[in-house]
mmCIF file of C-alpha atoms in Angstrom:
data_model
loop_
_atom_site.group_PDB
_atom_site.id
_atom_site.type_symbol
_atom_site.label_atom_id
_atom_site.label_comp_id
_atom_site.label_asym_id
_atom_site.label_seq_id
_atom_site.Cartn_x
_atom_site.Cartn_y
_atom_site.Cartn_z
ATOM 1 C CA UNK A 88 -213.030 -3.441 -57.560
ATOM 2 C CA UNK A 89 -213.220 -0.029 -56.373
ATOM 3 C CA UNK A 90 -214.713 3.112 -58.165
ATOM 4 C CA UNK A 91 -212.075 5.143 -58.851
ATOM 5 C CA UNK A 92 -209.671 1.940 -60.225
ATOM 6 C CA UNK A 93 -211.501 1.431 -63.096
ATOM 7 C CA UNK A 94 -211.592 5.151 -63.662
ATOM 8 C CA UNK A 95 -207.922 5.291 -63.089
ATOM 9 C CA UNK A 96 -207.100 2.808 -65.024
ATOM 10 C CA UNK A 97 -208.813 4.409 -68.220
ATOM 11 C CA UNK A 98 -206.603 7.293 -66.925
ATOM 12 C CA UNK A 99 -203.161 4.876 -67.479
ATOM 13 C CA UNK A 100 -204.081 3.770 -70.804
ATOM 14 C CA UNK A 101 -204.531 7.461 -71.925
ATOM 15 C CA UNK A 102 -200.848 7.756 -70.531
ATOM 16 C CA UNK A 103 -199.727 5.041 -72.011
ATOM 17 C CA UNK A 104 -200.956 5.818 -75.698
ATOM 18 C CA UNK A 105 -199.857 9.476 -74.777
ATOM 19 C CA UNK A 106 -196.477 8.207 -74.516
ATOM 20 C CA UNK A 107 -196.514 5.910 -77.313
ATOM 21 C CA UNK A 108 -197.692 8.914 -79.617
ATOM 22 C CA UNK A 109 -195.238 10.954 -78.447
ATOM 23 C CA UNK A 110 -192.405 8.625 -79.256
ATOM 24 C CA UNK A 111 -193.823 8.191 -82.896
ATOM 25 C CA UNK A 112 -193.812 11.837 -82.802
ATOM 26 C CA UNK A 113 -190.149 12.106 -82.034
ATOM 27 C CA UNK A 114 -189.470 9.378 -84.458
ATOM 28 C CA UNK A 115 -191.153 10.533 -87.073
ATOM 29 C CA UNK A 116 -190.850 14.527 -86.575
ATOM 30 C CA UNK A 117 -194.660 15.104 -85.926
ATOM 31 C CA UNK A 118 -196.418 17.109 -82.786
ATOM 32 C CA UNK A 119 -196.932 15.062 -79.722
ATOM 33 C CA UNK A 120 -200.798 16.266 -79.750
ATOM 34 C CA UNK A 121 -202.061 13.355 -77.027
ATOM 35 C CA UNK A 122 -202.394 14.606 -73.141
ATOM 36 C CA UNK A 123 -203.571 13.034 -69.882
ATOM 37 C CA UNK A 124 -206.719 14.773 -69.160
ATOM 38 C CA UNK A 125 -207.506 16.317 -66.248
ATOM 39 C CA UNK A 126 -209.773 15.083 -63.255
ATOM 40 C CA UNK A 127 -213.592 16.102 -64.259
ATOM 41 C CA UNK A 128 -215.154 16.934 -60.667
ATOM 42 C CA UNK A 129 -218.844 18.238 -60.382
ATOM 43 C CA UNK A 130 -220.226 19.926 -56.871
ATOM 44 C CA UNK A 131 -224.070 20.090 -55.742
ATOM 45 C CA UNK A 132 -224.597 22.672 -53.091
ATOM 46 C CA UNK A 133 -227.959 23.203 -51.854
ATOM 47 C CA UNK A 134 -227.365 27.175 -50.675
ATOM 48 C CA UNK A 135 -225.659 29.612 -52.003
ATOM 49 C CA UNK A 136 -221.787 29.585 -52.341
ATOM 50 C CA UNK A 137 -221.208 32.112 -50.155
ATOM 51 C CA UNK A 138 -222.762 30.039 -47.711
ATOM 52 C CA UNK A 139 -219.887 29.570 -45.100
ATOM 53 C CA UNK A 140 -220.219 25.628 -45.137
ATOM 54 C CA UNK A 141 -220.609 25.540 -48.736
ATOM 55 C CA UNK A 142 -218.180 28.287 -48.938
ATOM 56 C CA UNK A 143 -214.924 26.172 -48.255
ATOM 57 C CA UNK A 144 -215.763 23.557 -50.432
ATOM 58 C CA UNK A 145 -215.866 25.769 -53.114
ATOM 59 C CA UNK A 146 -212.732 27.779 -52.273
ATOM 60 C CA UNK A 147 -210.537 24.238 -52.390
ATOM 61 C CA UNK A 148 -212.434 23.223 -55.691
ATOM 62 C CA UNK A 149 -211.037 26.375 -57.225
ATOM 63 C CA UNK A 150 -207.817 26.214 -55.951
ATOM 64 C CA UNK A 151 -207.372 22.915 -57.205
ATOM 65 C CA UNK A 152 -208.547 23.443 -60.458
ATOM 66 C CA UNK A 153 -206.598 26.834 -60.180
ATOM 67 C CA UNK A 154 -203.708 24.438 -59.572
ATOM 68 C CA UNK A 155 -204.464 22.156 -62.860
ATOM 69 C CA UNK A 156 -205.516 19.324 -61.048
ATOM 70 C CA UNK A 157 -208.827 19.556 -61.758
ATOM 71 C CA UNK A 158 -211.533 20.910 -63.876
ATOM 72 C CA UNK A 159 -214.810 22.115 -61.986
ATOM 73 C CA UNK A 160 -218.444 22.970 -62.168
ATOM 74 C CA UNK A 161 -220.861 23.154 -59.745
ATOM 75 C CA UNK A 162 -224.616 23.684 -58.782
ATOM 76 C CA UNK A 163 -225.883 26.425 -56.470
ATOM 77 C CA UNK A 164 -229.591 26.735 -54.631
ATOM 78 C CA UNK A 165 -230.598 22.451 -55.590
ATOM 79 C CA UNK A 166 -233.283 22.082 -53.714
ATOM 80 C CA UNK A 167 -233.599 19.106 -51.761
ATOM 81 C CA UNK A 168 -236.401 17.962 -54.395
ATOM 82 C CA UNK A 169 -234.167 18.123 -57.115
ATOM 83 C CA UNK A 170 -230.815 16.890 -56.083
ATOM 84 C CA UNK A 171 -231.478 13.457 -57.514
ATOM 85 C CA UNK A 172 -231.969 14.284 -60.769
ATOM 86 C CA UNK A 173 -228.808 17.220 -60.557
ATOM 87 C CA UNK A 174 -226.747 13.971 -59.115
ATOM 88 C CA UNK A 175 -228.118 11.615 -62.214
ATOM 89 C CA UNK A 176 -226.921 14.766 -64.926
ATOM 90 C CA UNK A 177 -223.607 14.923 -63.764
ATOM 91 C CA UNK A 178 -223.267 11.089 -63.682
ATOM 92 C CA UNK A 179 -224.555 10.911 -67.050
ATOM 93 C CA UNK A 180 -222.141 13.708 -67.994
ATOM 94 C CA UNK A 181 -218.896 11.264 -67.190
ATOM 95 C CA UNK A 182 -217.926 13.162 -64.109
ATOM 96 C CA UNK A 183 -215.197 11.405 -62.235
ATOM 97 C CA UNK A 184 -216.005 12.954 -58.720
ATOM 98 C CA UNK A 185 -219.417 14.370 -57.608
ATOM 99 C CA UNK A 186 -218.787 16.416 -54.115
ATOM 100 C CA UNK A 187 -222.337 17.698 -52.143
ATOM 101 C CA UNK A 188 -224.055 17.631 -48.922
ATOM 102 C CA UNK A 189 -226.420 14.832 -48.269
ATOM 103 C CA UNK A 190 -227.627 15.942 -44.629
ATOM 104 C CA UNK A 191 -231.861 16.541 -46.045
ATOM 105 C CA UNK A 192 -231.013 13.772 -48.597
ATOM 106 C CA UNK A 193 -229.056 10.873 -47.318
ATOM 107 C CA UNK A 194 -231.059 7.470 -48.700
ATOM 108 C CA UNK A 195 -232.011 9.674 -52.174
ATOM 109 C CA UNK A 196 -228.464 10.626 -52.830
ATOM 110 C CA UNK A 197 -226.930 7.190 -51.829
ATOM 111 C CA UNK A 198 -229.137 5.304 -54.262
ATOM 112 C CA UNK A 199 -228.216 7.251 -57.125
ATOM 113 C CA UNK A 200 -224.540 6.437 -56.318
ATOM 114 C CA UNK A 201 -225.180 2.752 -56.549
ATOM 115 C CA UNK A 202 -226.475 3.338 -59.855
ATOM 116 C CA UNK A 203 -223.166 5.051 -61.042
ATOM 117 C CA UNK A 204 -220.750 2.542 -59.758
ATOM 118 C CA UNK A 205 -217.707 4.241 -61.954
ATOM 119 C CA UNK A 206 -218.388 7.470 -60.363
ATOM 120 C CA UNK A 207 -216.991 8.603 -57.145
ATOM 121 C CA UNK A 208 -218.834 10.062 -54.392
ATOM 122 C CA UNK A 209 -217.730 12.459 -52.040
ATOM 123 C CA UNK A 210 -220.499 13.849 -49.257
ATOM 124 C CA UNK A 211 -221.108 16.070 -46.488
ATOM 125 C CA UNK A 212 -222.927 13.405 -44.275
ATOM 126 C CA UNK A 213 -223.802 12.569 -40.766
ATOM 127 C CA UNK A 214 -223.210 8.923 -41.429
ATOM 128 C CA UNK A 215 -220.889 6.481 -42.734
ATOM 129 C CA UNK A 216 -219.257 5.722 -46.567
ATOM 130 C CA UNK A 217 -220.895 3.197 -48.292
ATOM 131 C CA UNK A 218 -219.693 0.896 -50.913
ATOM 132 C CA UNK A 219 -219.086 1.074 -53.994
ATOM 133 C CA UNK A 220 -218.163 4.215 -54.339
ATOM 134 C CA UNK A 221 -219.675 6.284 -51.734
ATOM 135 C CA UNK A 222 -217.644 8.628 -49.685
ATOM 136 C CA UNK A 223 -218.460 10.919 -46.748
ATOM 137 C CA UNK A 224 -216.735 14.005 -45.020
ATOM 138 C CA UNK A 225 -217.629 16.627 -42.236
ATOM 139 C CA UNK A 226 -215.709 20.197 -40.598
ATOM 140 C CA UNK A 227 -214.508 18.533 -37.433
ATOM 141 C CA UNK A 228 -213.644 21.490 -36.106
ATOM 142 C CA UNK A 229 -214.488 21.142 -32.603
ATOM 143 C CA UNK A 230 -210.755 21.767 -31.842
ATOM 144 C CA UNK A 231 -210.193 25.233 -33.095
ATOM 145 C CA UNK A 232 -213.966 25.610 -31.465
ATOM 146 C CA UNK A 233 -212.725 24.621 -28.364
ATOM 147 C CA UNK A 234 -209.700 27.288 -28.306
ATOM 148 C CA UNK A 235 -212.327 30.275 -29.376
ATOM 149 C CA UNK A 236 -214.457 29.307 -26.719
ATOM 150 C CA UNK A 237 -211.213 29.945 -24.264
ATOM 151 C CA UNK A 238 -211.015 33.107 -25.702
ATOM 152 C CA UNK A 239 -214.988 34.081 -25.184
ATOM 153 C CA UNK A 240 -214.782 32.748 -21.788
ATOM 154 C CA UNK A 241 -212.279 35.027 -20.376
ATOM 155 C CA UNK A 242 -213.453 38.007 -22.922
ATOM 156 C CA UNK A 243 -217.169 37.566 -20.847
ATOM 157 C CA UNK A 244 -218.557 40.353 -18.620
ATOM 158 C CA UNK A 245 -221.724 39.803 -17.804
ATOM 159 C CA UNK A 246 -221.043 35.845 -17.957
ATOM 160 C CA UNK A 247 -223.584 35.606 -20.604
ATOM 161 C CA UNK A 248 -223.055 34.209 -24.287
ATOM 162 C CA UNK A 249 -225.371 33.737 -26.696
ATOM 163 C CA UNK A 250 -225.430 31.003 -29.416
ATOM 164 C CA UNK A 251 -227.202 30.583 -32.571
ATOM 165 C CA UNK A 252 -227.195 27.587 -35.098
ATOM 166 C CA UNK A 253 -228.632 26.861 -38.033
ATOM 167 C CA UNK A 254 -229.858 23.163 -37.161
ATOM 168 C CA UNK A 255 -229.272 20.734 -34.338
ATOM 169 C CA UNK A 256 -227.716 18.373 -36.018
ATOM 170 C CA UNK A 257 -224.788 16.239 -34.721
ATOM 171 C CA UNK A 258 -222.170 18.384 -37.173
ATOM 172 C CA UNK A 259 -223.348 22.179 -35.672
ATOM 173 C CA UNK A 260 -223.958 20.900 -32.210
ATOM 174 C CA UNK A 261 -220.067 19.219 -31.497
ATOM 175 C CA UNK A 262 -219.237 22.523 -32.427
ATOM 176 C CA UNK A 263 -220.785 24.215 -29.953
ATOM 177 C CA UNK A 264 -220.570 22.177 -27.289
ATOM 178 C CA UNK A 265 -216.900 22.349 -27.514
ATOM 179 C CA UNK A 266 -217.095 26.031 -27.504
ATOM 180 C CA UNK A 267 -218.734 25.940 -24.702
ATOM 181 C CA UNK A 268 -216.483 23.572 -22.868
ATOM 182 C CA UNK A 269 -213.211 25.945 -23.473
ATOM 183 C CA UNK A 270 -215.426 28.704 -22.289
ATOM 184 C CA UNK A 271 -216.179 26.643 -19.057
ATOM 185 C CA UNK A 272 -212.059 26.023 -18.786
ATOM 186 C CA UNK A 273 -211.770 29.279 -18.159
ATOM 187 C CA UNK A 274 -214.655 31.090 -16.355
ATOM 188 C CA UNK A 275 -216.581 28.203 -14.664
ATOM 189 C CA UNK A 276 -218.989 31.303 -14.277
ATOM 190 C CA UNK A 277 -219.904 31.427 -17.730
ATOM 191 C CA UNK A 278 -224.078 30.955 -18.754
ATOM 192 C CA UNK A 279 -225.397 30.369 -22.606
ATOM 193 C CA UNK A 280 -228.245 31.159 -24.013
ATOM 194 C CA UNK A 281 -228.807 28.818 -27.417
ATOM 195 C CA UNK A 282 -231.456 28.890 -30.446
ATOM 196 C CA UNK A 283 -231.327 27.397 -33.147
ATOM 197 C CA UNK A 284 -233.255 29.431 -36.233
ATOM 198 C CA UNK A 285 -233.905 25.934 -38.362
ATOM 199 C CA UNK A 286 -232.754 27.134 -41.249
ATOM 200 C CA UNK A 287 -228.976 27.194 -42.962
ATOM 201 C CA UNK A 288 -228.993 30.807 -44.671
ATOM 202 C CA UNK A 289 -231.954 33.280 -43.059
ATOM 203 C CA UNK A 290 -229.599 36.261 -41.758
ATOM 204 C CA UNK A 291 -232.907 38.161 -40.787
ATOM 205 C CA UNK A 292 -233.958 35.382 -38.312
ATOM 206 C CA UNK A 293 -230.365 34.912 -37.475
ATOM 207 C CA UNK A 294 -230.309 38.263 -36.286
ATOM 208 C CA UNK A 295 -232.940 38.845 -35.027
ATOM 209 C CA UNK A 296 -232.384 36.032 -32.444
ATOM 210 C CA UNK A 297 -229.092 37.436 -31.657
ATOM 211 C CA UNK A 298 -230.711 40.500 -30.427
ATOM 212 C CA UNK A 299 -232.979 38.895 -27.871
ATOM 213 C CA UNK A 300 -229.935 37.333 -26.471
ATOM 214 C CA UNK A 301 -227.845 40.546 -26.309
ATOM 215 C CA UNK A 302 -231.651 41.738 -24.341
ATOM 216 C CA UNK A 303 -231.140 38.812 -22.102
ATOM 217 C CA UNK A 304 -227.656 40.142 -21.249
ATOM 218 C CA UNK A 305 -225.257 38.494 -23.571
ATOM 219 C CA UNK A 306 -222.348 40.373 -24.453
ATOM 220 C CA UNK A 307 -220.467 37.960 -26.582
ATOM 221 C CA UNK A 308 -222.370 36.032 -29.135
ATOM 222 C CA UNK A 309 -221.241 32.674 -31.080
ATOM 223 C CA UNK A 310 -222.252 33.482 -34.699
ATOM 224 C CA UNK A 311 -223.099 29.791 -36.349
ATOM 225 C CA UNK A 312 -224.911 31.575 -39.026
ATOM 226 C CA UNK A 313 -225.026 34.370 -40.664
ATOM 227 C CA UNK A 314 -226.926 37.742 -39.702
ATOM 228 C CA UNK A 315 -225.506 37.201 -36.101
ATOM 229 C CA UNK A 316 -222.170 39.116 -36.087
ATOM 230 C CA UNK A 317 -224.709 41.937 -37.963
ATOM 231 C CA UNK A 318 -226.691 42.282 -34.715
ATOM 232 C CA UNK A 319 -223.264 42.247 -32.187
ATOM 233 C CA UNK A 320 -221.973 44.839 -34.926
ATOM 234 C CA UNK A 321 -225.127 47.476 -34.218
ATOM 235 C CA UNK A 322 -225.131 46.951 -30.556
ATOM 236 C CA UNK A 323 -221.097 47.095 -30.066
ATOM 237 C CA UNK A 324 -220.319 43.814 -28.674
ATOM 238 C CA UNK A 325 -218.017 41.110 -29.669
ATOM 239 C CA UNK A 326 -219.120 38.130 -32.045
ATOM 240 C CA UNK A 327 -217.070 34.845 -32.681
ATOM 241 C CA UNK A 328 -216.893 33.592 -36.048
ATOM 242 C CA UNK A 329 -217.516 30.366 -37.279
ATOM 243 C CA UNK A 330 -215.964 28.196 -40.454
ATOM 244 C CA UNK A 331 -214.731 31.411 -41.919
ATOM 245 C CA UNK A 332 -212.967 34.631 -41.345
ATOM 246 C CA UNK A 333 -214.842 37.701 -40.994
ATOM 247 C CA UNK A 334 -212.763 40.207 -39.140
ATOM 248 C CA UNK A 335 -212.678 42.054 -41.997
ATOM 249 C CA UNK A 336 -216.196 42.845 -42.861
ATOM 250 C CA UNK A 337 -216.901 43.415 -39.001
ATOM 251 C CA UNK A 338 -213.841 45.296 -37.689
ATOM 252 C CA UNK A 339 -213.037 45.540 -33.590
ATOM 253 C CA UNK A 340 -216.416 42.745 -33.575
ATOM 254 C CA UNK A 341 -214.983 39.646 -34.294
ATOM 255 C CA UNK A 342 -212.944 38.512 -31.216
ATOM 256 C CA UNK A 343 -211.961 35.155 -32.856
ATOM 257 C CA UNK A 344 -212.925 32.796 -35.489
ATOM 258 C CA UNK A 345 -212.887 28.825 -35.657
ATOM 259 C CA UNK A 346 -211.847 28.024 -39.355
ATOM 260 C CA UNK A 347 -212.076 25.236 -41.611
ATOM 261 C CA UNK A 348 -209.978 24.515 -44.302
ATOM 262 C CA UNK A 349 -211.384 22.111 -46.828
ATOM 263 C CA UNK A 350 -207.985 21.951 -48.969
ATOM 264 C CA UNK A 351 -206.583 18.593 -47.314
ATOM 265 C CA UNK A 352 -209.760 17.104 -47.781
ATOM 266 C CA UNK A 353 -210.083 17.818 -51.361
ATOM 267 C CA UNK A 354 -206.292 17.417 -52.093
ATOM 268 C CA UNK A 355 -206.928 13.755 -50.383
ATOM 269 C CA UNK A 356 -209.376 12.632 -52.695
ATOM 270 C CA UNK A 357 -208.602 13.656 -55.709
ATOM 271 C CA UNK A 358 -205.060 12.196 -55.127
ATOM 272 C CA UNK A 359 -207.164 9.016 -54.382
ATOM 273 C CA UNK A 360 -209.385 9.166 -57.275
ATOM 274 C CA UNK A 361 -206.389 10.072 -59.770
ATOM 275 C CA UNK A 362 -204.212 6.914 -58.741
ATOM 276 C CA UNK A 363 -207.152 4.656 -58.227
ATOM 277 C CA UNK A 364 -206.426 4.437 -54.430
ATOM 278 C CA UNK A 365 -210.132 5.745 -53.825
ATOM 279 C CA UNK A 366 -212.150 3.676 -51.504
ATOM 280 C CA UNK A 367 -215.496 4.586 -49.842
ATOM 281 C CA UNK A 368 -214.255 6.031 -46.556
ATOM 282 C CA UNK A 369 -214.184 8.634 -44.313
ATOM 283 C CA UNK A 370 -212.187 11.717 -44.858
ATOM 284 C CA UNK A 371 -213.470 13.570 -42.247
ATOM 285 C CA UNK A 372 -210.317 13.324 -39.860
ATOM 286 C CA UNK A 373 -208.738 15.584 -42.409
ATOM 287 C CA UNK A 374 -210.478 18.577 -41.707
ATOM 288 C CA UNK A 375 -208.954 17.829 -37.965
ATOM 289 C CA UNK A 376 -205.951 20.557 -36.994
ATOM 290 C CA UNK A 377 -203.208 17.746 -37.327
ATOM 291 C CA UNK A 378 -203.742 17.718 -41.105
ATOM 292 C CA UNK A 379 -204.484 21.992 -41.626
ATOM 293 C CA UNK A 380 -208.085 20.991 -41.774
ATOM 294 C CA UNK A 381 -208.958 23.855 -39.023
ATOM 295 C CA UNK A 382 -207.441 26.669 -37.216
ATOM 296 C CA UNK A 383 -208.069 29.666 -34.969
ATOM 297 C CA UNK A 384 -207.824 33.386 -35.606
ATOM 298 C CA UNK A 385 -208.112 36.033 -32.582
ATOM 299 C CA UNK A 386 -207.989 39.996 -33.005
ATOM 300 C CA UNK A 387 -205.164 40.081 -30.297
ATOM 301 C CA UNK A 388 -206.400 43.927 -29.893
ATOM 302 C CA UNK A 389 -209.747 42.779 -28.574
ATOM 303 C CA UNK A 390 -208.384 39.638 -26.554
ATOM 304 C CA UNK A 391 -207.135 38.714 -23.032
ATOM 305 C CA UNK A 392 -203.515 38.339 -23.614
ATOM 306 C CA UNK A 393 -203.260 35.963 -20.628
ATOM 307 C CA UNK A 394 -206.168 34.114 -22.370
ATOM 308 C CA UNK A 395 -204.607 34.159 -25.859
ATOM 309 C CA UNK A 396 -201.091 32.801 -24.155
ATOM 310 C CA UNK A 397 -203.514 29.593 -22.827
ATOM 311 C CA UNK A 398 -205.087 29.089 -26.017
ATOM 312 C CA UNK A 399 -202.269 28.733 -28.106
ATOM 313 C CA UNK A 400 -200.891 26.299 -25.637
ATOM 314 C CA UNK A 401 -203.951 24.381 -25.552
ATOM 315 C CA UNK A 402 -203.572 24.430 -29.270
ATOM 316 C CA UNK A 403 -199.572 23.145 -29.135
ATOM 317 C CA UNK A 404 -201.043 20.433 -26.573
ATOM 318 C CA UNK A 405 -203.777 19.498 -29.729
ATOM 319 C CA UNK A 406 -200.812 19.282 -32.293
ATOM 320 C CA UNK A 407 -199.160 17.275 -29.675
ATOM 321 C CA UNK A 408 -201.416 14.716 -29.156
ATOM 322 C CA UNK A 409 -201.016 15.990 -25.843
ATOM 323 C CA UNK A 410 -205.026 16.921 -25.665
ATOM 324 C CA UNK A 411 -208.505 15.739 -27.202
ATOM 325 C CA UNK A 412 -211.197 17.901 -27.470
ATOM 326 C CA UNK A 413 -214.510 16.048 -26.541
ATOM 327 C CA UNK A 414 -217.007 15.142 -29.256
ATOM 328 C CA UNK A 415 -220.184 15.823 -27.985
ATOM 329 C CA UNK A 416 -223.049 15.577 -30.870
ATOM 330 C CA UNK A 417 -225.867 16.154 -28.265
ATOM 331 C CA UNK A 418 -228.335 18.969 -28.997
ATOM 332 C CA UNK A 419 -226.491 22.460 -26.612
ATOM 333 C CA UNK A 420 -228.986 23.697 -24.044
ATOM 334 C CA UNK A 421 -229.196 27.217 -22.345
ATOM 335 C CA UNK A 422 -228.276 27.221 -19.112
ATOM 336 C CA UNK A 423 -229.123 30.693 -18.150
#
């Protein structure tokens, strides 16, 4: 028996004592005082919420507990040595769904979901869902990566960008090596210069890393982290964003953004867990563009329009079906 079915099926009894209340209640004159209640979900984030990852989780947690499907709590800054026991206390607590990342903590955080086998299990992972009851997503969104890249590629003078990540692991490197494949489309010309700063939230090394690229000659730089549209802010070249949108807070230096949208995901699995239809699987192909799981922004005053016009039909052709950005989870090397 799956997870969530027993879960849901405590859910249905609820209902059906609601509604047996209720008609008493009519019957007899009273209040109808029994409701269903709501979906308890718990997240453990290991950085910061305004960490741009951990960032869209969080937005489409509040949104659906915004929307009453849901109510939500969450963790921020668990370190890796004490996710276990952060897991084990919401467990404990009768969560329904527990949502994290389990990149540093795979085997740690899978054992402690065997141990809660009427919990479900929803995690950032590089691997596959386990059973019972354990879950696993990603932000495939090497497609709308692949369409910015189209738009660096042509935006290029010097035919140098520079990349930095946070780790190469298989989830930030697909990403940029399908940037850097759309930037190829276009200007077969194109060099890249890539570090990666081992860390997921240093904006000091970030940037600092970004400016010996720009000294190397880049003059567009792919900002995987944080700190690196800072650095193409103070020396007045263009940046491209990455999971989020930050045109805003860096005006005329973001030239386009890949986006992720977690909402599908979340909106997937809660549906799941609520009607006991939750299995240990894979939602990852929801953050793909065919289910609004990513998109692309571009500041069409700072673009190529000829380069925007191929973009969007590269992105019609991804809608389609019509095109398939490669996956490519190999480590991205400078070629300059």
């Amino acid at each position: 028996m799956a997870v969530a079915r027993g879960i849901s099926w405590t859910r249905r009894a609820i209902l059906t004592a609601a509604a047996g209340i209720f008609s008493a209640a009519v019957i007899l004159g009273g209040p109808a005082v029994a409701q269903e209640e709501k979906l308890k979900v718990a997240a453990i984030y290991t950085v910061p919420v305004e960490q741009q990852w951990v960032s869209r989780i969080h937005k489409a947690l509040n949104a659906a507990q915004q929307h009453g499907d849901i109510s939500y709590t969450f963790s921020e800054n668990v370190a890796n040595t004490d996710y276990e026991r952060v897991m084990r206390e919401y467990a404990e607590g009768g969560m329904d769904l527990i949502v994290g990342e389990a990149f540093a903590v795979e085997r740690a955080a899978r054992n402690v979901a065997k141990e809660y086998p009427d919990t479900a299990f929803l995690m950032g992972s590089s691997f596959g869902p386990a059973k019972p009851n354990f879950a696993v997503f990603d932000n495939w969104i090497h497609e709308p990566s692949y369409l910015t890249g189209m738009i660096a590629g042509k935006a290029t003078k010097s035919n140098v960008i520079g990349m930095v990540g946070g780790y190469a692991i298989p989830e930030v490197s697909r990403l940029m090596n399908a940037f850097m494949e759309g930037a190829r489309e276009v200007n077969p010309d194109v060099k890249f210069l890539v570090t990666f700063i081992n860390s997921w939230y240093d904006p000091p090394k970030a940037k600092e890393a970004a400016f010996a690229m720009i000294d190397k000659g880049a003059d567009i730089l792919y900002a995987e982290r944080f700190g690196v549209s800072d650095a193409a802010k103070e020396k007045g070249i263009l940046a491209i964003g990455n999971v989020i949108d930050t045109a805003s807070d860096y005006p005329g230096t973001i030239l386009s953004s890949a986006l992720w949208h977690m909402e599908p995901t979340i909106d997937k699995v809660i549906e799941d867990v609520s009607s006991g239809n939750f299995e240990p699987a894979d939602y990852g192909p929801y953050s793909y563009m065919a289910h609004g799981g990513g998109s692309f922004v571009v500041d069409e005053s700072l673009a190529d329009a000829d380069a925007l016009k191929a973009a969007r039909e590269k992105e019609q052709e991804i809608l389609d079906g019509l095109f398939r950005v490669n996956v490519n989870d190999e480590e991205p090397k400078s070629t300059l």
